[in-house]
PDB file of C-alpha atoms in Angstrom:
ATOM      1  CA  TYR A  24      -8.421  -2.653 -11.297  1.00  0.00           C
ATOM      2  CA  TRP A  25      -8.299   0.735 -12.999  1.00  0.00           C
ATOM      3  CA  GLN A  26     -12.073   0.901 -13.494  1.00  0.00           C
ATOM      4  CA  LYS A  27     -12.515   0.344  -9.674  1.00  0.00           C
ATOM      5  CA  ILE A  28      -9.782   2.804  -8.864  1.00  0.00           C
ATOM      6  CA  ILE A  29     -11.597   5.528 -11.046  1.00  0.00           C
ATOM      7  CA  ILE A  30     -14.952   4.634  -9.512  1.00  0.00           C
ATOM      8  CA  ILE A  31     -13.577   5.023  -6.106  1.00  0.00           C
ATOM      9  CA  SER A  32     -11.921   8.453  -6.940  1.00  0.00           C
ATOM     10  CA  PHE A  33     -15.395   9.762  -8.375  1.00  0.00           C
ATOM     11  CA  LEU A  34     -17.263   8.444  -5.180  1.00  0.00           C
ATOM     12  CA  ASP A  35     -14.754  10.027  -2.818  1.00  0.00           C
ATOM     13  CA  PHE A  36     -15.013  13.467  -4.884  1.00  0.00           C
ATOM     14  CA  ILE A  37     -18.787  13.394  -4.863  1.00  0.00           C
ATOM     15  CA  SER A  38     -19.079  12.584  -1.109  1.00  0.00           C
ATOM     16  CA  ARG A  39     -16.668  15.370  -0.184  1.00  0.00           C
ATOM     17  CA  SER A  40     -18.584  17.677  -2.534  1.00  0.00           C
ATOM     18  CA  LEU A  41     -21.999  17.138  -1.050  1.00  0.00           C
ATOM     19  CA  PHE A  42     -21.666  19.824   1.499  1.00  0.00           C
ATOM     20  CA  TRP A  43     -20.810  22.336  -1.233  1.00  0.00           C
ATOM     21  CA  ILE A  44     -23.781  21.175  -3.386  1.00  0.00           C
ATOM     22  CA  ALA A  45     -26.245  21.337  -0.287  1.00  0.00           C
ATOM     23  CA  TYR A  46     -25.295  24.908   0.332  1.00  0.00           C
ATOM     24  CA  THR A  47     -25.463  25.790  -3.351  1.00  0.00           C
ATOM     25  CA  ILE A  48     -28.802  24.202  -4.025  1.00  0.00           C
ATOM     26  CA  ASN A  49     -30.329  25.737  -0.811  1.00  0.00           C
ATOM     27  CA  ASP A  50     -28.485  29.122  -1.280  1.00  0.00           C
ATOM     28  CA  THR A  51     -28.800  29.858   2.418  1.00  0.00           C
ATOM     29  CA  ASN A  52     -27.493  32.825   4.326  1.00  0.00           C
ATOM     30  CA  LYS A  53     -25.930  32.902   7.900  1.00  0.00           C
ATOM     31  CA  GLU A  54     -29.358  33.531   9.641  1.00  0.00           C
ATOM     32  CA  GLU A  55     -31.183  30.758   7.586  1.00  0.00           C
ATOM     33  CA  ASN A  56     -28.092  28.379   8.254  1.00  0.00           C
ATOM     34  CA  LYS A  57     -28.935  28.799  12.224  1.00  0.00           C
ATOM     35  CA  LYS A  58     -32.438  27.526  11.465  1.00  0.00           C
ATOM     36  CA  ILE A  59     -31.245  24.223   9.936  1.00  0.00           C
ATOM     37  CA  CYS A  60     -31.067  21.253  12.303  1.00  0.00           C
ATOM     38  CA  HIS A  61     -27.697  19.964  11.683  1.00  0.00           C
ATOM     39  CA  ILE A  62     -27.657  17.609  14.366  1.00  0.00           C
ATOM     40  CA  PHE A  63     -30.723  15.733  12.740  1.00  0.00           C
ATOM     41  CA  GLN A  64     -28.698  15.708   9.468  1.00  0.00           C
ATOM     42  CA  LYS A  65     -25.747  14.413  11.023  1.00  0.00           C
ATOM     43  CA  ASP A  66     -27.499  11.644  13.004  1.00  0.00           C
ATOM     44  CA  MET A  67     -29.287  10.563   9.826  1.00  0.00           C
ATOM     45  CA  THR A  68     -26.116  10.519   7.666  1.00  0.00           C
ATOM     46  CA  ILE A  69     -24.234   8.440  10.413  1.00  0.00           C
ATOM     47  CA  SER A  70     -27.074   6.102  10.783  1.00  0.00           C
ATOM     48  CA  VAL A  71     -27.562   5.425   7.112  1.00  0.00           C
ATOM     49  CA  ASP A  72     -23.611   5.084   6.747  1.00  0.00           C
ATOM     50  CA  ILE A  73     -23.532   2.228   9.463  1.00  0.00           C
ATOM     51  CA  PHE A  74     -26.378   0.251   8.020  1.00  0.00           C
ATOM     52  CA  MET A  75     -25.092   0.642   4.356  1.00  0.00           C
ATOM     53  CA  ARG A  76     -21.706  -0.595   5.238  1.00  0.00           C
ATOM     54  CA  TYR A  77     -23.346  -3.865   6.349  1.00  0.00           C
ATOM     55  CA  ILE A  78     -25.530  -4.056   3.289  1.00  0.00           C
ATOM     56  CA  PHE A  79     -22.544  -3.518   0.902  1.00  0.00           C
ATOM     57  CA  SER A  80     -20.278  -5.880   2.757  1.00  0.00           C
ATOM     58  CA  LYS A  81     -23.071  -8.430   2.548  1.00  0.00           C
ATOM     59  CA  PHE A  82     -23.579  -8.130  -1.283  1.00  0.00           C
ATOM     60  CA  ILE A  83     -20.220  -6.999  -2.427  1.00  0.00           C
ATOM     61  CA  LEU A  84     -17.696  -8.778  -0.229  1.00  0.00           C
ATOM     62  CA  LYS A  85     -20.190 -11.618   0.422  1.00  0.00           C
ATOM     63  CA  MET A  86     -19.766 -11.191   4.237  1.00  0.00           C
ATOM     64  CA  LYS A  87     -21.368 -13.833   6.350  1.00  0.00           C
ATOM     65  CA  MET A  88     -23.893 -12.657   8.973  1.00  0.00           C
ATOM     66  CA  PHE A  89     -22.880 -14.138  12.094  1.00  0.00           C
ATOM     67  CA  LYS A  90     -25.096 -13.958  15.245  1.00  0.00           C
ATOM     68  CA  HIS A  91     -22.898 -11.014  16.689  1.00  0.00           C
ATOM     69  CA  ARG A  92     -23.404  -9.054  13.567  1.00  0.00           C
ATOM     70  CA  ILE A  93     -26.961  -9.431  13.697  1.00  0.00           C
ATOM     71  CA  PHE A  94     -26.993  -8.512  17.272  1.00  0.00           C
ATOM     72  CA  SER A  95     -24.941  -5.333  16.412  1.00  0.00           C
ATOM     73  CA  ILE A  96     -27.440  -4.307  13.727  1.00  0.00           C
ATOM     74  CA  ILE A  97     -30.469  -4.756  16.207  1.00  0.00           C
ATOM     75  CA  VAL A  98     -28.672  -2.455  18.825  1.00  0.00           C
ATOM     76  CA  MET A  99     -27.762   0.081  16.267  1.00  0.00           C
ATOM     77  CA  GLY A 100     -31.351   0.161  15.131  1.00  0.00           C
ATOM     78  CA  ILE A 101     -32.340   0.884  18.866  1.00  0.00           C
ATOM     79  CA  GLY A 102     -29.920   3.533  19.022  1.00  0.00           C
ATOM     80  CA  PHE A 103     -31.397   5.069  15.659  1.00  0.00           C
ATOM     81  CA  VAL A 104     -34.778   5.056  17.163  1.00  0.00           C
ATOM     82  CA  ILE A 105     -33.577   7.003  20.319  1.00  0.00           C
ATOM     83  CA  LEU A 106     -31.651   9.669  18.269  1.00  0.00           C
ATOM     84  CA  LEU A 107     -34.663   9.927  15.820  1.00  0.00           C
ATOM     85  CA  ILE A 108     -36.957  10.763  18.882  1.00  0.00           C
ATOM     86  CA  ASP A 109     -34.549  13.007  20.297  1.00  0.00           C
ATOM     87  CA  ASP A 110     -34.399  14.987  16.927  1.00  0.00           C
ATOM     88  CA  ILE A 111     -38.057  15.112  16.630  1.00  0.00           C
ATOM     89  CA  LEU A 112     -38.276  16.398  20.191  1.00  0.00           C
ATOM     90  CA  LEU A 113     -35.476  19.091  19.325  1.00  0.00           C
ATOM     91  CA  PHE A 114     -37.586  20.175  16.078  1.00  0.00           C
ATOM     92  CA  LEU A 115     -40.468  20.647  18.339  1.00  0.00           C
ATOM     93  CA  ASP A 116     -38.649  22.898  20.885  1.00  0.00           C
ATOM     94  CA  ASN A 117     -36.709  24.989  18.475  1.00  0.00           C
ATOM     95  CA  ASP A 118     -37.548  27.368  15.736  1.00  0.00           C
ATOM     96  CA  PHE A 119     -35.877  25.178  12.891  1.00  0.00           C
ATOM     97  CA  ASN A 120     -36.772  25.641   9.331  1.00  0.00           C
ATOM     98  CA  LEU A 121     -38.420  22.137   8.488  1.00  0.00           C
ATOM     99  CA  GLY A 122     -38.145  22.579   4.793  1.00  0.00           C
ATOM    100  CA  LEU A 123     -34.450  23.566   4.754  1.00  0.00           C
ATOM    101  CA  SER A 124     -33.459  21.040   7.382  1.00  0.00           C
ATOM    102  CA  LEU A 125     -35.144  18.254   5.399  1.00  0.00           C
ATOM    103  CA  SER A 126     -33.409  19.451   2.005  1.00  0.00           C
ATOM    104  CA  PHE A 127     -30.013  19.421   3.673  1.00  0.00           C
ATOM    105  CA  THR A 128     -30.613  16.204   5.322  1.00  0.00           C
ATOM    106  CA  GLY A 129     -31.846  14.670   2.135  1.00  0.00           C
ATOM    107  CA  ILE A 130     -28.714  15.762   0.111  1.00  0.00           C
ATOM    108  CA  LEU A 131     -26.294  15.155   2.731  1.00  0.00           C
ATOM    109  CA  THR A 132     -27.536  11.610   3.610  1.00  0.00           C
ATOM    110  CA  LEU A 133     -26.264  10.577   0.316  1.00  0.00           C
ATOM    111  CA  ARG A 134     -22.823  10.557   2.074  1.00  0.00           C
ATOM    112  CA  GLY A 135     -24.054   7.803   4.104  1.00  0.00           C
ATOM    113  CA  ILE A 136     -24.411   5.837   0.783  1.00  0.00           C
ATOM    114  CA  VAL A 137     -21.513   6.930  -1.173  1.00  0.00           C
ATOM    115  CA  PHE A 138     -18.811   6.896   1.563  1.00  0.00           C
ATOM    116  CA  PRO A 139     -19.628   3.183   2.537  1.00  0.00           C
ATOM    117  CA  LEU A 140     -19.799   2.262  -1.180  1.00  0.00           C
ATOM    118  CA  GLU A 141     -16.345   3.628  -1.704  1.00  0.00           C
ATOM    119  CA  HIS A 142     -14.743   2.070   1.485  1.00  0.00           C
ATOM    120  CA  THR A 143     -16.337  -1.408   0.475  1.00  0.00           C
ATOM    121  CA  LEU A 144     -14.855  -1.264  -2.863  1.00  0.00           C
ATOM    122  CA  ILE A 145     -11.466  -0.277  -1.487  1.00  0.00           C
ATOM    123  CA  LYS A 146     -11.587  -3.262   0.986  1.00  0.00           C
ATOM    124  CA  GLN A 147     -12.369  -5.354  -2.110  1.00  0.00           C
ATOM    125  CA  ILE A 148      -9.328  -3.901  -3.969  1.00  0.00           C
ATOM    126  CA  PHE A 149      -7.184  -4.636  -0.877  1.00  0.00           C
ATOM    127  CA  SER A 150      -8.202  -8.465  -0.892  1.00  0.00           C
ATOM    128  CA  ASP A 151      -8.059  -8.846  -4.635  1.00  0.00           C
ATOM    129  CA  PHE A 152      -4.900  -7.040  -5.571  1.00  0.00           C
ATOM    130  CA  TYR A 153      -2.879  -6.863  -2.312  1.00  0.00           C
ATOM    131  CA  LEU A 154      -2.355  -3.258  -2.601  1.00  0.00           C
ATOM    132  CA  LEU A 155      -1.173  -1.127   0.321  1.00  0.00           C
ATOM    133  CA  PRO A 156      -3.141   2.090   1.780  1.00  0.00           C
ATOM    134  CA  GLN A 157      -0.523   4.462   0.566  1.00  0.00           C
ATOM    135  CA  HIS A 158      -0.993   2.982  -3.138  1.00  0.00           C
ATOM    136  CA  ILE A 159      -4.713   3.899  -2.982  1.00  0.00           C
ATOM    137  CA  GLN A 160      -4.334   7.093  -1.425  1.00  0.00           C
ATOM    138  CA  PHE A 161      -1.661   8.205  -4.212  1.00  0.00           C
ATOM    139  CA  LEU A 162      -3.771   6.869  -7.132  1.00  0.00           C
ATOM    140  CA  ARG A 163      -7.012   8.266  -5.691  1.00  0.00           C
ATOM    141  CA  GLY A 164      -5.142  11.606  -5.146  1.00  0.00           C
ATOM    142  CA  LEU A 165      -4.024  11.905  -8.669  1.00  0.00           C
ATOM    143  CA  ILE A 166      -7.325  11.225 -10.385  1.00  0.00           C
ATOM    144  CA  GLU A 167      -9.163  13.496  -7.920  1.00  0.00           C
ATOM    145  CA  MET A 168      -6.775  16.355  -8.734  1.00  0.00           C
ATOM    146  CA  GLY A 169      -7.498  15.930 -12.345  1.00  0.00           C
ATOM    147  CA  ILE A 170     -11.278  15.802 -11.525  1.00  0.00           C
ATOM    148  CA  THR A 171     -10.901  18.946  -9.304  1.00  0.00           C
ATOM    149  CA  ILE A 172      -9.148  20.944 -12.136  1.00  0.00           C
ATOM    150  CA  VAL A 173     -11.700  19.943 -14.619  1.00  0.00           C
ATOM    151  CA  VAL A 174     -14.800  20.708 -12.465  1.00  0.00           C
ATOM    152  CA  THR A 175     -13.353  23.996 -11.031  1.00  0.00           C
ATOM    153  CA  ILE A 176     -12.806  25.281 -14.726  1.00  0.00           C
ATOM    154  CA  ILE A 177     -16.509  24.408 -15.715  1.00  0.00           C
ATOM    155  CA  VAL A 178     -18.000  25.855 -12.542  1.00  0.00           C
ATOM    156  CA  VAL A 179     -15.958  29.125 -12.660  1.00  0.00           C
ATOM    157  CA  PHE A 180     -16.759  29.801 -16.314  1.00  0.00           C
ATOM    158  CA  SER A 181     -20.383  28.347 -16.285  1.00  0.00           C
ATOM    159  CA  LEU A 182     -21.380  30.326 -13.204  1.00  0.00           C
ATOM    160  CA  ASP A 183     -19.397  33.432 -14.214  1.00  0.00           C
ATOM    161  CA  ILE A 184     -17.671  33.378 -10.612  1.00  0.00           C
ATOM    162  CA  LYS A 185     -15.618  36.295  -9.645  1.00  0.00           C
ATOM    163  CA  LEU A 186     -12.626  34.990  -7.768  1.00  0.00           C
ATOM    164  CA  ASP A 187     -11.400  37.282  -5.103  1.00  0.00           C
ATOM    165  CA  TYR A 188      -8.334  35.944  -3.220  1.00  0.00           C
ATOM    166  CA  ASP A 189      -7.753  37.214   0.273  1.00  0.00           C
ATOM    167  CA  PHE A 190      -4.922  35.161   1.727  1.00  0.00           C
ATOM    168  CA  ASP A 191      -2.735  36.342   4.365  1.00  0.00           C
ATOM    169  CA  ALA A 192       0.215  34.368   6.065  1.00  0.00           C
ATOM    170  CA  VAL A 193      -2.142  33.082   8.936  1.00  0.00           C
ATOM    171  CA  LYS A 194      -4.745  31.619   6.550  1.00  0.00           C
ATOM    172  CA  ILE A 195      -1.958  30.063   4.272  1.00  0.00           C
ATOM    173  CA  ILE A 196      -0.446  28.435   7.550  1.00  0.00           C
ATOM    174  CA  PHE A 197      -3.958  27.181   8.336  1.00  0.00           C
ATOM    175  CA  ILE A 198      -4.523  25.760   4.920  1.00  0.00           C
ATOM    176  CA  ILE A 199      -1.241  24.043   4.908  1.00  0.00           C
ATOM    177  CA  LEU A 200      -2.053  22.559   8.426  1.00  0.00           C
ATOM    178  CA  PHE A 201      -5.482  21.592   7.282  1.00  0.00           C
ATOM    179  CA  THR A 202      -4.170  19.890   4.290  1.00  0.00           C
ATOM    180  CA  PHE A 203      -1.686  17.674   6.233  1.00  0.00           C
ATOM    181  CA  ALA A 204      -4.398  16.856   8.762  1.00  0.00           C
ATOM    182  CA  ALA A 205      -6.749  15.915   6.061  1.00  0.00           C
ATOM    183  CA  CYS A 206      -4.098  13.740   4.596  1.00  0.00           C
ATOM    184  CA  ALA A 207      -3.393  11.884   7.729  1.00  0.00           C
ATOM    185  CA  LYS A 208      -7.013  11.261   8.543  1.00  0.00           C
ATOM    186  CA  ALA A 209      -7.705   9.757   5.155  1.00  0.00           C
ATOM    187  CA  PHE A 210      -4.420   7.515   5.497  1.00  0.00           C
ATOM    188  CA  ILE A 211      -5.800   6.623   8.874  1.00  0.00           C
ATOM    189  CA  LEU A 212      -9.129   5.576   7.358  1.00  0.00           C
ATOM    190  CA  LEU A 213      -7.365   3.547   4.766  1.00  0.00           C
ATOM    191  CA  ARG A 214      -5.357   1.756   7.230  1.00  0.00           C
ATOM    192  CA  ILE A 215      -8.371   0.820   9.419  1.00  0.00           C
ATOM    193  CA  ILE A 216     -10.100  -0.544   6.264  1.00  0.00           C
ATOM    194  CA  TYR A 217      -6.915  -2.415   5.317  1.00  0.00           C
ATOM    195  CA  ILE A 218      -6.223  -4.026   8.775  1.00  0.00           C
ATOM    196  CA  PHE A 219      -9.908  -4.419   9.934  1.00  0.00           C
ATOM    197  CA  SER A 220     -12.822  -3.965   7.691  1.00  0.00           C
ATOM    198  CA  ALA A 221     -15.048  -1.000   6.276  1.00  0.00           C
ATOM    199  CA  GLN A 222     -17.481  -1.455   9.223  1.00  0.00           C
ATOM    200  CA  SER A 223     -14.872  -0.407  11.634  1.00  0.00           C
ATOM    201  CA  VAL A 224     -14.841   3.169  10.202  1.00  0.00           C
ATOM    202  CA  SER A 225     -18.290   3.364  11.668  1.00  0.00           C
ATOM    203  CA  PHE A 226     -16.556   3.755  15.207  1.00  0.00           C
ATOM    204  CA  LEU A 227     -14.765   6.865  14.127  1.00  0.00           C
ATOM    205  CA  LEU A 228     -17.835   8.386  12.729  1.00  0.00           C
ATOM    206  CA  ILE A 229     -19.756   7.744  15.959  1.00  0.00           C
ATOM    207  CA  SER A 230     -16.869   9.062  18.119  1.00  0.00           C
ATOM    208  CA  GLU A 231     -17.184  12.485  16.390  1.00  0.00           C
ATOM    209  CA  THR A 232     -20.802  12.792  17.475  1.00  0.00           C
ATOM    210  CA  LEU A 233     -19.957  11.322  20.968  1.00  0.00           C
ATOM    211  CA  GLY A 234     -17.392  14.044  21.375  1.00  0.00           C
ATOM    212  CA  MET A 235     -19.696  16.834  20.408  1.00  0.00           C
ATOM    213  CA  SER A 236     -22.258  15.552  22.981  1.00  0.00           C
ATOM    214  CA  LEU A 237     -19.710  15.546  25.661  1.00  0.00           C
ATOM    215  CA  CYS A 238     -18.502  18.979  24.677  1.00  0.00           C
ATOM    216  CA  ALA A 239     -22.305  20.133  24.967  1.00  0.00           C
ATOM    217  CA  ILE A 240     -22.788  18.713  28.303  1.00  0.00           C
ATOM    218  CA  ILE A 241     -19.584  20.057  29.703  1.00  0.00           C
ATOM    219  CA  THR A 242     -20.775  23.578  28.301  1.00  0.00           C
ATOM    220  CA  ILE A 243     -23.970  23.224  30.216  1.00  0.00           C
ATOM    221  CA  ILE A 244     -22.195  22.245  33.424  1.00  0.00           C
ATOM    222  CA  VAL A 245     -19.951  25.196  33.377  1.00  0.00           C
ATOM    223  CA  GLN A 246     -22.893  27.541  32.637  1.00  0.00           C
ATOM    224  CA  TYR A 247     -24.604  25.947  35.797  1.00  0.00           C
ATOM    225  CA  ASP A 248     -21.443  26.483  37.816  1.00  0.00           C
ATOM    226  CA  ASN A 249     -21.380  30.133  36.688  1.00  0.00           C
ATOM    227  CA  ASN A 250     -24.905  30.518  37.955  1.00  0.00           C
ATOM    228  CA  GLU A 251     -26.176  31.149  34.417  1.00  0.00           C
ATOM    229  CA  ILE A 252     -29.615  30.274  33.244  1.00  0.00           C
ATOM    230  CA  VAL A 253     -29.563  26.624  31.931  1.00  0.00           C
ATOM    231  CA  ASN A 254     -32.404  25.178  29.832  1.00  0.00           C
ATOM    232  CA  SER A 255     -33.145  21.885  31.557  1.00  0.00           C
ATOM    233  CA  LEU A 256     -34.714  20.545  28.085  1.00  0.00           C
ATOM    234  CA  ASP A 257     -31.330  21.254  26.378  1.00  0.00           C
ATOM    235  CA  PHE A 258     -29.605  18.912  29.046  1.00  0.00           C
ATOM    236  CA  ALA A 259     -32.418  16.376  28.430  1.00  0.00           C
ATOM    237  CA  PHE A 260     -31.822  16.587  24.605  1.00  0.00           C
ATOM    238  CA  ILE A 261     -28.163  16.117  24.790  1.00  0.00           C
ATOM    239  CA  SER A 262     -28.397  13.265  27.444  1.00  0.00           C
ATOM    240  CA  LEU A 263     -30.919  11.297  25.222  1.00  0.00           C
ATOM    241  CA  GLU A 264     -28.640  11.902  22.215  1.00  0.00           C
ATOM    242  CA  PHE A 265     -25.643  10.703  24.206  1.00  0.00           C
ATOM    243  CA  ILE A 266     -27.422   7.458  25.068  1.00  0.00           C
ATOM    244  CA  GLY A 267     -28.459   6.966  21.618  1.00  0.00           C
ATOM    245  CA  VAL A 268     -25.004   7.393  20.308  1.00  0.00           C
ATOM    246  CA  PHE A 269     -23.410   5.227  22.763  1.00  0.00           C
TER     247      PHE A 269
END
């Protein structure tokens, strides 16, 4: 029981640290960051995440592969191919740095493996030990707080980082609000895993991308209404992504 709780906490810490790791390894500035195809990275991460949830559920939770689940995997495979084609066309039409984009994608795609594994183990604990979501969140939070303190001390002293705090009232308020929002989001994820399954989290991941596609389409429509120059290829890329995500 405690071994699984500790493993879950480490997996959660690693998955949340991968963005920091990706930026640290690549050491990018603002201009280089603009040349990274973050859409390609997000599509790859989400696609791997969805498929890994089925794989882990099959081998860890011994989930039976009924016809509707096999059909779902096939349909998601088609969606993944559409997104991949869209991302390749996006690469060809824009001045993206291929090396940096692939490096970022490779590191952050690990989130598509680590997060599903964590959620699958959480579902197993729910089934085996009849814990409630708030218990998992509390224990995971305590362990991750200890990990964060130890890692922070090691990183600060080993990299000789000069701490320069610049917190005003607005930043402090946003930090507090973000903390509560992140806490609520984590609890909702645990509730979904508890009531439904680890695969159900995929819907939330997809909805983020779907929302971004909708916002991009609305932006293009507004630009068109304001008689601004609109790139027809951008609309085609976003529409194709929208179809793939859907």
